[in-house]
Coordinates of C-alpha atoms and ligand atoms in Angstrom, one line a residue:
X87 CA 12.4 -39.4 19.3
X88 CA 15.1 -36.7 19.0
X89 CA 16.3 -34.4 16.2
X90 CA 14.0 -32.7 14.2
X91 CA 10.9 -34.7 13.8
X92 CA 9.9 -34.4 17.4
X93 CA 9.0 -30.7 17.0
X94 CA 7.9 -31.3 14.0
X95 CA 5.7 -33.7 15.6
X96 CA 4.7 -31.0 18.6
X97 CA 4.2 -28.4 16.0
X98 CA 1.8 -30.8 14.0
X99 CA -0.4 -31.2 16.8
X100 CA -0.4 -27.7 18.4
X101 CA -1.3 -27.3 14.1
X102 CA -4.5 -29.5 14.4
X103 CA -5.4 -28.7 17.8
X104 CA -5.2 -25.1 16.8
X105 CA -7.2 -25.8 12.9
X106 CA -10.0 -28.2 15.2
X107 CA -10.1 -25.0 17.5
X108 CA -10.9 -22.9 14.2
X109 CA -13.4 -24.8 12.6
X110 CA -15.1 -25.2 16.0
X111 CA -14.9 -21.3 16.7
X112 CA -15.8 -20.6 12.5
X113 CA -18.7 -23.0 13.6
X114 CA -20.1 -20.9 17.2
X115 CA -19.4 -17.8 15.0
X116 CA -21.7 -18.9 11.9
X117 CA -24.3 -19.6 14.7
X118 CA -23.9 -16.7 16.7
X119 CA -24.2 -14.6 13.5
X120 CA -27.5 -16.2 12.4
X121 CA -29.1 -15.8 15.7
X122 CA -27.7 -12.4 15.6
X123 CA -29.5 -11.7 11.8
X124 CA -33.0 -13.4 13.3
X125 CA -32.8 -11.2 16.6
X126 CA -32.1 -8.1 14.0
X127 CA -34.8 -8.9 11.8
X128 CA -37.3 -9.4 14.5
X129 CA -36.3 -5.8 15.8
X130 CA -36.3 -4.8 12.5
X131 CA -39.8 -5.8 11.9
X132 CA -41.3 -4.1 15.2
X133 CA -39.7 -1.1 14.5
X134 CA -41.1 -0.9 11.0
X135 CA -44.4 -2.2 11.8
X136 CA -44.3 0.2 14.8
X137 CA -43.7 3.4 12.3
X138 CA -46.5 1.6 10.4
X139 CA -48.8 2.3 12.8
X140 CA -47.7 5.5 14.5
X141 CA -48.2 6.8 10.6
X142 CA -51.4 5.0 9.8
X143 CA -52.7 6.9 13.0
X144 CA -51.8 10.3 12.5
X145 CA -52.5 10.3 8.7
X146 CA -56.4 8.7 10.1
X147 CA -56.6 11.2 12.7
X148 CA -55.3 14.2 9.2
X149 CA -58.1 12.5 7.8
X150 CA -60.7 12.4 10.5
X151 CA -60.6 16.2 11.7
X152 CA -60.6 17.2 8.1
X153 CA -63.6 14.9 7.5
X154 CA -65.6 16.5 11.0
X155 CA -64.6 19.9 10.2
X156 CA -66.3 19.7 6.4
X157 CA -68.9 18.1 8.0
X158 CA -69.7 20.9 10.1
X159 CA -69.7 23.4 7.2
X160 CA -71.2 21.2 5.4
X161 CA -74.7 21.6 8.3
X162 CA -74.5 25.7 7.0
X163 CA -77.0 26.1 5.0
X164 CA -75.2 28.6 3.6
X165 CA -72.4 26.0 2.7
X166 CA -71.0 26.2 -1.1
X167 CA -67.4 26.7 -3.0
X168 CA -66.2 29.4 -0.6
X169 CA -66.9 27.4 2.7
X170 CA -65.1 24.2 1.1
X171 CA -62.0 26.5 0.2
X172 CA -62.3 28.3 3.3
X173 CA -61.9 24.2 4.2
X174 CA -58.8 23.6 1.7
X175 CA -56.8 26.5 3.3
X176 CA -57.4 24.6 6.9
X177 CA -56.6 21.0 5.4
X178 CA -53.4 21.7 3.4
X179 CA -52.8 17.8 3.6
X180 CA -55.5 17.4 0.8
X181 CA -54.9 19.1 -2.5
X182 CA -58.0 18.6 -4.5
X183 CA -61.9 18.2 -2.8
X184 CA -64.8 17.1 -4.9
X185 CA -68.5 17.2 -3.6
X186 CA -71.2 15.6 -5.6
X187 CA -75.0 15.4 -4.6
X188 CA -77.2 12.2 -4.4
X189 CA -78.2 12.7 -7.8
X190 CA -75.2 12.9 -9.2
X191 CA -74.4 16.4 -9.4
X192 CA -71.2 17.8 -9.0
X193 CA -70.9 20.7 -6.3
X194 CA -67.6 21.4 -6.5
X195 CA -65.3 21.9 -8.1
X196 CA -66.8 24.5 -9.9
X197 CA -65.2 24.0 -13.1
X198 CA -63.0 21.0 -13.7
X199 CA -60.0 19.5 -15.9
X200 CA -60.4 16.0 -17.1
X201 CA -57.8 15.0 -14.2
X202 CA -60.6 16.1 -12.3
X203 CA -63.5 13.6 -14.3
X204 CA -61.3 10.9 -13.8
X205 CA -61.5 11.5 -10.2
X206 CA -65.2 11.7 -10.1
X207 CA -65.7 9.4 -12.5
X208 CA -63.7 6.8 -10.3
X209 CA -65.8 7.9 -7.1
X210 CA -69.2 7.7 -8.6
X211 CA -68.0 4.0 -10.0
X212 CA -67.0 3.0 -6.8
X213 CA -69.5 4.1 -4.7
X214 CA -72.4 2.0 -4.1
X215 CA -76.0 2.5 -2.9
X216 CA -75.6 1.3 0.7
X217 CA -72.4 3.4 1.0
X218 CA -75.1 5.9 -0.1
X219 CA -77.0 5.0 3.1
X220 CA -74.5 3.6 5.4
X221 CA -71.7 6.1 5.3
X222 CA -68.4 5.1 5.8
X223 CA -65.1 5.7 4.7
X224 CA -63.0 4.6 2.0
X225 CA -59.9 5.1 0.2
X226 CA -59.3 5.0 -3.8
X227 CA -56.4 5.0 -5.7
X228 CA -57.0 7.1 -8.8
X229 CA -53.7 6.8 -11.2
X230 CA -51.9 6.1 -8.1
X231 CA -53.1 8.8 -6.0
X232 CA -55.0 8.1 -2.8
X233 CA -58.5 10.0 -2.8
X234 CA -60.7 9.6 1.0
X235 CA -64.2 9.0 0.3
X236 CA -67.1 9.7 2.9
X237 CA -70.4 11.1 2.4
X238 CA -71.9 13.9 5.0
X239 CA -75.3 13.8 6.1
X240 CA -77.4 16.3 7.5
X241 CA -76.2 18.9 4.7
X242 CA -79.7 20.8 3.9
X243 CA -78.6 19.7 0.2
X244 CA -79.1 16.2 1.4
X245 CA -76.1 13.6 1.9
X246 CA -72.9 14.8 0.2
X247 CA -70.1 12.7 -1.6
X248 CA -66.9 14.0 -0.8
X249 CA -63.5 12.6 -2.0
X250 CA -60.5 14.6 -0.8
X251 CA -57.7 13.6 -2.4
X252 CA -54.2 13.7 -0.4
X253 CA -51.5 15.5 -1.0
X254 CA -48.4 13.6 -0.7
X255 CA -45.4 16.0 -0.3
X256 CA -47.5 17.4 2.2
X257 CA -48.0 14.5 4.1
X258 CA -44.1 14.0 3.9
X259 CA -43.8 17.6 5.6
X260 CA -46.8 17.4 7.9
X261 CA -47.6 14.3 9.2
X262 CA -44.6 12.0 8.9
X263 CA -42.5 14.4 10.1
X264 CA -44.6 14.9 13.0
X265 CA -45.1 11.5 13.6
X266 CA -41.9 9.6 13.4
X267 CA -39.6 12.5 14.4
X268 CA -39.0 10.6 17.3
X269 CA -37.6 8.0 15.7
X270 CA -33.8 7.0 17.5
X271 CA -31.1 4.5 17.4
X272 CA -28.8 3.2 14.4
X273 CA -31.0 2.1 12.1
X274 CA -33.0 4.5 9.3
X275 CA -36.8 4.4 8.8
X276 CA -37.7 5.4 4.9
X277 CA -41.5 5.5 3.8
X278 CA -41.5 4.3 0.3
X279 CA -44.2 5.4 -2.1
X280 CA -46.4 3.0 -4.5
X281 CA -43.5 3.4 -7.1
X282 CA -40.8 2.6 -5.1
X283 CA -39.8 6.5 -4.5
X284 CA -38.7 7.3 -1.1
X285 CA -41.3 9.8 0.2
X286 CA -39.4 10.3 3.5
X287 CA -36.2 9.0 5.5
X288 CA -35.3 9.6 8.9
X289 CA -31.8 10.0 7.8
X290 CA -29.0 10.2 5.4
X291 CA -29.2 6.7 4.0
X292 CA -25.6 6.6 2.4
X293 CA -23.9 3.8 2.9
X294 CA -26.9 1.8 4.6
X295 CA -28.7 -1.4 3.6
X296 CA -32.1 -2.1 3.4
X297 CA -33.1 -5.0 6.0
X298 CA -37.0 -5.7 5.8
X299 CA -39.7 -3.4 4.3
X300 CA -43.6 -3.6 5.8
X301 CA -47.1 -2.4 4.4
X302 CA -48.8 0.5 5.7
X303 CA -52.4 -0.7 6.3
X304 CA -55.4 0.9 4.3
X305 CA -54.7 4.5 4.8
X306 CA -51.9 4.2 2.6
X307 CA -52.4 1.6 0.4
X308 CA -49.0 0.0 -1.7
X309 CA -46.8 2.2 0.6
X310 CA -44.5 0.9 3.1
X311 CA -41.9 1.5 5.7
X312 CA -38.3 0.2 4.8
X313 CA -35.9 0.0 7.7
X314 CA -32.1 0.5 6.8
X315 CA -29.2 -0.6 8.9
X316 CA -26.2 1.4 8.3
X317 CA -23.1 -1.0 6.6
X318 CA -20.8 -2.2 9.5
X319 CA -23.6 -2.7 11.5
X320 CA -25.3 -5.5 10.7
X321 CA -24.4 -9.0 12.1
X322 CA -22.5 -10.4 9.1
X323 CA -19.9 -7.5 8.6
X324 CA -19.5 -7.5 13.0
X325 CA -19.5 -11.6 13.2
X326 CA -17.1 -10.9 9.7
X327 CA -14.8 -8.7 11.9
X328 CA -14.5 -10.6 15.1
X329 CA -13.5 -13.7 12.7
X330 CA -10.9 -11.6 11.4
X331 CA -9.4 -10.3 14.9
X332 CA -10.1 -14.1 16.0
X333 CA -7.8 -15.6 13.0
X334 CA -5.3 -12.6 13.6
X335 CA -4.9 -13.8 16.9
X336 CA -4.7 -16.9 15.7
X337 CA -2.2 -17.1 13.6
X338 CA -0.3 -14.7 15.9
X339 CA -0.6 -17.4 18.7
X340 CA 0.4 -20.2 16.0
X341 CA 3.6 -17.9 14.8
X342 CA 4.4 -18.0 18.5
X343 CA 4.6 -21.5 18.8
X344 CA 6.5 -22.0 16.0
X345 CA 8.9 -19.2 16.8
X346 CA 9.3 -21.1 20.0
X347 CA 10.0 -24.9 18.9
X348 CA 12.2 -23.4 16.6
X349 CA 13.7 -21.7 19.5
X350 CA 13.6 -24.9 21.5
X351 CA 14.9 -26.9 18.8
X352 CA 17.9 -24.6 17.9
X353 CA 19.2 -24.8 21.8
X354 CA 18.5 -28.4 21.7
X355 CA 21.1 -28.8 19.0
X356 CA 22.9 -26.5 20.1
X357 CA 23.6 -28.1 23.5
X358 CA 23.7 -31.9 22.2
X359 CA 26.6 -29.7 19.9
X360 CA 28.7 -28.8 22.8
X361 CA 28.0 -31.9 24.6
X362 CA 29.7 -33.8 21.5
X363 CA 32.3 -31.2 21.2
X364 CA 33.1 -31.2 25.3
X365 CA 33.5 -34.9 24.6
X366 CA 35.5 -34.8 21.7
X367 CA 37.7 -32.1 23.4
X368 CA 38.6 -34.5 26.6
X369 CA 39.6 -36.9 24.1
X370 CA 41.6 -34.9 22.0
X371 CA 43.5 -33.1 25.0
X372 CA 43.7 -37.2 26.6
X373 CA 45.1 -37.2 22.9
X374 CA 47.0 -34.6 23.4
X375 CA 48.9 -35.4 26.9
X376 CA 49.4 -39.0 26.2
X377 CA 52.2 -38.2 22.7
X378 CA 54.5 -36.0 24.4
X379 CA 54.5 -38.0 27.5
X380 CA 55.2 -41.1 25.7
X381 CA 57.9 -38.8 23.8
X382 CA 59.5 -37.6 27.0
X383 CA 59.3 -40.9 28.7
X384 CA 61.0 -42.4 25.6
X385 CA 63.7 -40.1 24.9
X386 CA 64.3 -40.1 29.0
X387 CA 64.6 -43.8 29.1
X388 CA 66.8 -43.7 26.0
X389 CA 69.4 -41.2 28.1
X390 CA 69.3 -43.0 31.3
X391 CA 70.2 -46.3 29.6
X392 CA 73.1 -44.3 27.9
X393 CA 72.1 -45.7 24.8
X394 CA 73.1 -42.4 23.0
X395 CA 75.6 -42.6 20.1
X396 CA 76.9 -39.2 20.4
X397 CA 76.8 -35.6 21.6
X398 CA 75.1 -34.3 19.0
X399 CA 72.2 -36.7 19.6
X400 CA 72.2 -36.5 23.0
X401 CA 71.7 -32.9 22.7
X402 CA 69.1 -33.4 20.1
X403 CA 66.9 -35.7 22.6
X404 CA 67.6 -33.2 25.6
X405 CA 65.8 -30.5 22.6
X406 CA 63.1 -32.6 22.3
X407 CA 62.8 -33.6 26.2
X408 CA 62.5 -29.2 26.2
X409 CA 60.3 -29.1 23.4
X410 CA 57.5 -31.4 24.5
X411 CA 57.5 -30.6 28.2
X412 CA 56.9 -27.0 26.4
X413 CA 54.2 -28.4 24.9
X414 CA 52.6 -30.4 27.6
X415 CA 52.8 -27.3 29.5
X416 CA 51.3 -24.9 26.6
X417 CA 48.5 -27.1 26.6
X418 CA 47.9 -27.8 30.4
X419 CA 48.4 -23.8 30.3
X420 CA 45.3 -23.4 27.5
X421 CA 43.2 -26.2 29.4
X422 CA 43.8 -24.4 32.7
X423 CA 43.2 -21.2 31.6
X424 CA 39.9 -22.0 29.5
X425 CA 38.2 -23.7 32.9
X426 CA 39.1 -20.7 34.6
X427 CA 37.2 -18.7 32.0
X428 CA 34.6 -20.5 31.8
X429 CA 34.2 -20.2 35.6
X430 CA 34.6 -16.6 35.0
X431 CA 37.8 -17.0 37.7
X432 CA 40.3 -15.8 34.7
X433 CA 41.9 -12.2 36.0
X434 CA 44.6 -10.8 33.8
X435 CA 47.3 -8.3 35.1
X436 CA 46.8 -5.3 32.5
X437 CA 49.5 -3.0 32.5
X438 CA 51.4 -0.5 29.8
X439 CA 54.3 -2.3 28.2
X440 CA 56.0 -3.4 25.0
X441 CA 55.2 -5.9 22.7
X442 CA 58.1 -6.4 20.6
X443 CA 59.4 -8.5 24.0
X444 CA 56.7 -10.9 24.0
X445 CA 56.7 -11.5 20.4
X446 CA 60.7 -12.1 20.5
X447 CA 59.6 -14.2 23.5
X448 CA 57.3 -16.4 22.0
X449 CA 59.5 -16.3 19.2
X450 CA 62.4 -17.8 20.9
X451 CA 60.3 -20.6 22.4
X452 CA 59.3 -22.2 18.8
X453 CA 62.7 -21.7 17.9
X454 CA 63.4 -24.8 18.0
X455 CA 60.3 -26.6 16.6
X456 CA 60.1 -24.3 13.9
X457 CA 63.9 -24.8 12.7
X458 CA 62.9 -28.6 13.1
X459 CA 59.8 -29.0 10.9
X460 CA 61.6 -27.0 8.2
X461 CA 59.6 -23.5 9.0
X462 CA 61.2 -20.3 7.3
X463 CA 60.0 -17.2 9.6
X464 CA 59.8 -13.7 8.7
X465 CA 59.7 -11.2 11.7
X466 CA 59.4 -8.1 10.9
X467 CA 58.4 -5.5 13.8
X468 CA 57.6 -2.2 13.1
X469 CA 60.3 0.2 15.2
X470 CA 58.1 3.0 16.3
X471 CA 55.7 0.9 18.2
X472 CA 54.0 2.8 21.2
X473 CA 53.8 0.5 24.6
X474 CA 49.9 -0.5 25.0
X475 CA 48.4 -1.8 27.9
X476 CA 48.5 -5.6 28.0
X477 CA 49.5 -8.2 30.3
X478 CA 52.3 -9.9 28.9
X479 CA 51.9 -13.7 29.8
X480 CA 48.7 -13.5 28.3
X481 CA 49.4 -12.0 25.4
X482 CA 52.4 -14.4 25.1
X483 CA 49.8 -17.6 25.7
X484 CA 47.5 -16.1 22.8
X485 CA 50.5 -15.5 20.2
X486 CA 51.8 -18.9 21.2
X487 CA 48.5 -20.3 19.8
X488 CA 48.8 -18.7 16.5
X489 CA 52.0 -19.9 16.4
X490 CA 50.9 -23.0 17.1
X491 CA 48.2 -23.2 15.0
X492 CA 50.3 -21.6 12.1
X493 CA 52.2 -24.9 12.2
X494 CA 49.6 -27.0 12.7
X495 CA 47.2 -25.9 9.4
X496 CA 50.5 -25.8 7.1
X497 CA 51.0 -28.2 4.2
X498 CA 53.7 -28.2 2.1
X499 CA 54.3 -24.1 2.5
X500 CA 56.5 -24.0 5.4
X501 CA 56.7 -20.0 5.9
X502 CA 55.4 -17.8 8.5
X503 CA 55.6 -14.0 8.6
X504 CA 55.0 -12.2 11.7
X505 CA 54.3 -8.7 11.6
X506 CA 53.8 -6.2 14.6
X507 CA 53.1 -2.8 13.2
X508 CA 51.6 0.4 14.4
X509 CA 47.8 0.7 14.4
X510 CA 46.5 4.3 15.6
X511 CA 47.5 4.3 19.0
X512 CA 47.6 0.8 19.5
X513 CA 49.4 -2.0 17.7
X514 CA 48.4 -4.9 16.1
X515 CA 50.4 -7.9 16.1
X516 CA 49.5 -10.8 13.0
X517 CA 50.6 -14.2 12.4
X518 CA 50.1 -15.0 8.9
X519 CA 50.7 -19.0 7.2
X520 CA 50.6 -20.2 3.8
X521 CA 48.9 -23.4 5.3
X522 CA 45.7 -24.5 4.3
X523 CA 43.1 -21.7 5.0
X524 CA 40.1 -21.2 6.9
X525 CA 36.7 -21.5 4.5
X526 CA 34.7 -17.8 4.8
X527 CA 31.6 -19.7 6.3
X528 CA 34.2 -21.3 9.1
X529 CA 35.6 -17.6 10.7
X530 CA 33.0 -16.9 13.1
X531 CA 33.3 -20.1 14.5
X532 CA 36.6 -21.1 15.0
X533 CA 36.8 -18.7 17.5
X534 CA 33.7 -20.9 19.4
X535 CA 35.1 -22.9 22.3
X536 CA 35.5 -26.6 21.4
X537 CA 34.8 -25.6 17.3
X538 CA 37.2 -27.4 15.4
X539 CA 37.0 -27.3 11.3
X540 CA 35.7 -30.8 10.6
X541 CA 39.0 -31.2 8.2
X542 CA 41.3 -30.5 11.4
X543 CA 40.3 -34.4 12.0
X544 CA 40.5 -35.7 8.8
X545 CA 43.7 -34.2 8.0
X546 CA 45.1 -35.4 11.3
X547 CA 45.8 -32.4 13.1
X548 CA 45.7 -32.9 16.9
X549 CA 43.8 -29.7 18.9
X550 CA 41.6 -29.6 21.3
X551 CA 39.5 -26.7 20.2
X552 CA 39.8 -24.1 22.8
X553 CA 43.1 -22.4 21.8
X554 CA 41.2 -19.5 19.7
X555 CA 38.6 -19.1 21.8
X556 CA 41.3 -18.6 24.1
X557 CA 43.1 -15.9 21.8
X558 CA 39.5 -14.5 21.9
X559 CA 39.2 -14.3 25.7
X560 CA 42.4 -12.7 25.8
X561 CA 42.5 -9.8 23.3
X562 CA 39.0 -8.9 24.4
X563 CA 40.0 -8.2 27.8
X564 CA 42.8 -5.8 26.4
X565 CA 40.0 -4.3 24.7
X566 CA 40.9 -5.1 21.4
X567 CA 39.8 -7.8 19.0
X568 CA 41.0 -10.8 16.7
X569 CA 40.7 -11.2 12.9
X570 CA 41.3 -13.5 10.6
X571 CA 41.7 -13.6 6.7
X572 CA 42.8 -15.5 3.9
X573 CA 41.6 -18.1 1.5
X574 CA 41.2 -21.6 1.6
X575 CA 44.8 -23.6 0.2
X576 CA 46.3 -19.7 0.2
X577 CA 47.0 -19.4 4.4
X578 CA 45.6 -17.8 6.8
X579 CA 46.0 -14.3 8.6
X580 CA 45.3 -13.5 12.4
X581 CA 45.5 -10.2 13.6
X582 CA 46.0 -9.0 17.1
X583 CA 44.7 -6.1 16.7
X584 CA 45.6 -4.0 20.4
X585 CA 44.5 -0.5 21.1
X586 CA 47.0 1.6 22.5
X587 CA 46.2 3.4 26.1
Ligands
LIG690 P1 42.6 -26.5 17.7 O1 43.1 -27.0 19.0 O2 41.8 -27.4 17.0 O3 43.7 -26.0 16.9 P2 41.8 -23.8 17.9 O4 40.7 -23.1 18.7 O5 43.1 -23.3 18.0 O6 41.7 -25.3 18.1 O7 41.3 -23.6 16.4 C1 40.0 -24.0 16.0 C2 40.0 -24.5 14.6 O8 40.3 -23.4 13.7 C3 41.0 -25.5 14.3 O9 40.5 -26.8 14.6 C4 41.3 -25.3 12.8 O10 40.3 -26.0 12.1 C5 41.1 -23.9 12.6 N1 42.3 -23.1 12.5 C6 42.9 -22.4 13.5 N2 44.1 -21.8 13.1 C7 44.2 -22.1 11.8 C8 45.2 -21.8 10.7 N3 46.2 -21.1 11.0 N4 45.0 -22.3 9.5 C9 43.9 -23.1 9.2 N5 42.9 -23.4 10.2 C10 43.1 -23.0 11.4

């Protein structure tokens, strides 16, 4: 398979391959991320339920020395409002005590507010007989705050309910503080209260997400511990980021391949191009050799057999004996000179000198063939033209060949103007036809060795295609350059263009 379809073809299979390698990675990611989220969560959750407990165990141990110190006081016989606030300003964790004797009695406070009955009332409802007799410890939630329940014995007023009821800014400051201070890594731990208010965070939350949430145990009933993860960090958004970099690369690596087929492809046709061209070129200068040589050898054998009416004529057929050997040699010259080029063997003899000789020169050589096919040249050369540096046979060979050419691409518009004119320092020399034109999209190309305008054929113009890239070679080692203008059917323009020394 040749031409475009086969990388087509390569770049439809590097395309799959590459979209099968995609899903598969997309695949491993999706995995990876969900083991990722399970491992996260499981961390999560010990981390929480760690906090959990470091809390639960400092707030019990709060709760335990306040208990044993108001039990101590509460042995003084002497034990009565002033000991239990001498007790408040120890315990600051508990805003609010209440003390009530078997019978029923309330000790303290003193005087209370009905927020203060609703708390008794709810810890004589709750409080049974054997819890009377048993002791123990228990915690209420009165209108959502928590109230510790115990009852001292050995007080000399008999056994003593007591309900302290916490304080919970203070047991932000005091005891979570305290206890989860040491709290480290990326993620934030935030105790959240029985309505959902966060009570306490380890740090700014901002931008973070909650991942799990646990209960505290019975110390703090309908509180828990949320852990946040802070955005960006958690498993989707890095498994979402290495997908992106993945595709990036991706279609980076696919823009590569593409880049290079087309590459490839482009010098395939490019050099299948020239191989057509070279071939077309050996026939064309086979083509080329073979019609003056029949000429000469025609107009020879004509003379040697003395077949030749008159003078005139025989002077005719020894101008046209001249005028193809000219040829044959112009074009052995071109073919010549291009392999030696292309070798890079090609040395020119640059020296200062005057080009209004080599134009007459070249000139005088189409004399003949001009006057023949009916050509009506203008030559007009500018007299104040400064000598450049140039190697005359060279420059004679590359005017020959717009000469040439100027014949070649004419139609019915025999005339030919050509112009040498000053330029800065330099000169530039231009061989203008009213022939049939070069197309705009056709000037870079025609100066390509081989390139020959596909209508050069039809119209059958012989040419072998290297003459221009020849005029090329040669004015860009005098370090000047060629142009070319005109219009299609209008003619067309080269210009030597020469800088001077
Ligand atoms: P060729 O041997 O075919 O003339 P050249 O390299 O001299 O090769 O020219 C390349 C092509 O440029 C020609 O085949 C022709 O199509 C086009 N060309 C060159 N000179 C002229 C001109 N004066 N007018 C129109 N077309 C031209």
């Amino acid at each position: 398979m040749t031409g475009p379809r086969l990388p087509l073809l390569i770049f439809g299979v590097v395309f799959a391959a590459a979209l099968v390698l995609a899903a598969l990675g997309y695949l491993s990611l999706r995995r990876w991320e969900q083991a990722a989220e399970r491992q996260l969560r499981e961390q999560a959750r010990d981390a929480a339920v760690m906090a959990a407990e470091k809390v639960e165990m400092a707030v019990v141990r709060v709760e335990q020395d306040g208990i044993a110190d108001i039990q101590a006081a509460a042995l003084d016989p002497a034990f009565g409002p002033e000991a239990v606030e001498a007790w408040r300003s120890r315990h600051p964790l508990f805003d609010a005590v209440y003390l009530c004797g078997r019978d029923g009695r309330v000790l303290y406070p003193v005087g209370w507010s009905p927020e203060d009955g609703l708390v008794i009332a709810a810890l004589r409802a709750e409080i049974s007989q054997g819890f009377w007799d048993r002791g123990g410890r228990r915690h209420l939630d009165v209108g959502g705050r928590v109230v510790l329940a115990t009852v001292l014995q050995g007080s000399p007023r008999g056994p003593l309910l007591v309900g302290l009821r916490r304080d919970d800014r203070a047991l932000g400051r005091d005891v979570l503080d305290r206890a989860l201070a040491a709290t480290e890594g990326r993620s934030a731990l935030v105790v959240v209260d029985a309505s959902g208010r966060s009570v306490w965070a380890s740090r700014p939350l901002e931008s973070a997400a909650p991942v799990l949430t646990v209960p505290f145990g019975e110390a703090l009933p309908a509180w828990r511990v949320a852990l946040y993860e802070p955005a960006g960090l958690a498993p989707r958004d890095m498994v979402r980021r290495q997908a992106m970099t993945f595709m990036a690369a991706f279609a980076l690596l696919l823009g590569l391949i593409g880049t290079g087929l087309v590459a490839t492809y482009r010098l395939q046709r490019r050099e299948s191009e020239i191989a057509r061209l070279k071939s077309d070129f050996v026939a064309n200068v086979s083509h080329d050799l073979k019609t003056p040589l029949s000429l000469i050898r025609m107009f020879a054998e004509t003379l040697e057999m003395d077949r030749v009416p008159d003078e005139a004529r025989r002077r005719e057929y020894y101008a046209v004996l001249t005028r193809e050997s000219e040829r044959l040699t112009r074009l052995i010259d071109n073919v010549l000179d291009f392999s030696r080029i292309e070798s890079g063997r090609q040395r020119y003899d640059i020296a200062p000198g005057a080009v209004e000789p080599v134009v007459h020169e070249v000139l005088e050589s189409f004399r003949h063939p001009l006057h023949q096919q009916g050509f009506a040249v203008d030559v007009s050369i500018a007299p104040d033209l400064p000598d450049v540096p140039l190697d005359p046979e060279a420059l004679k060979q590359a005017l020959a060949n717009l000469l040439d050419n100027a014949m070649k691409y004419s139609a019915d518009r025999r005339k030919i103007a050509v112009t040498a004119r000053r330029e800065g320092d330099g000169v530039a020399v231009e061989v203008a036809d009213e022939g049939i034109g070069i197309p705009m999209s056709e000037r870079e190309r025609i100066f390509e060795k081989f390139y020959r305008i596909g209508r050069s054929e039809t119209q059958g113009r012989r040419g072998s295609g290297v003459g221009l890239a020849l005029v090329k070679h040669i004015v860009e080692a005098h370090g000047g350059r060629v142009t070319v203008d005109g219009a299609p059917g209008a003619g067309s323009r080269f210009t030597l263009h020469l800088p001077g020394a």
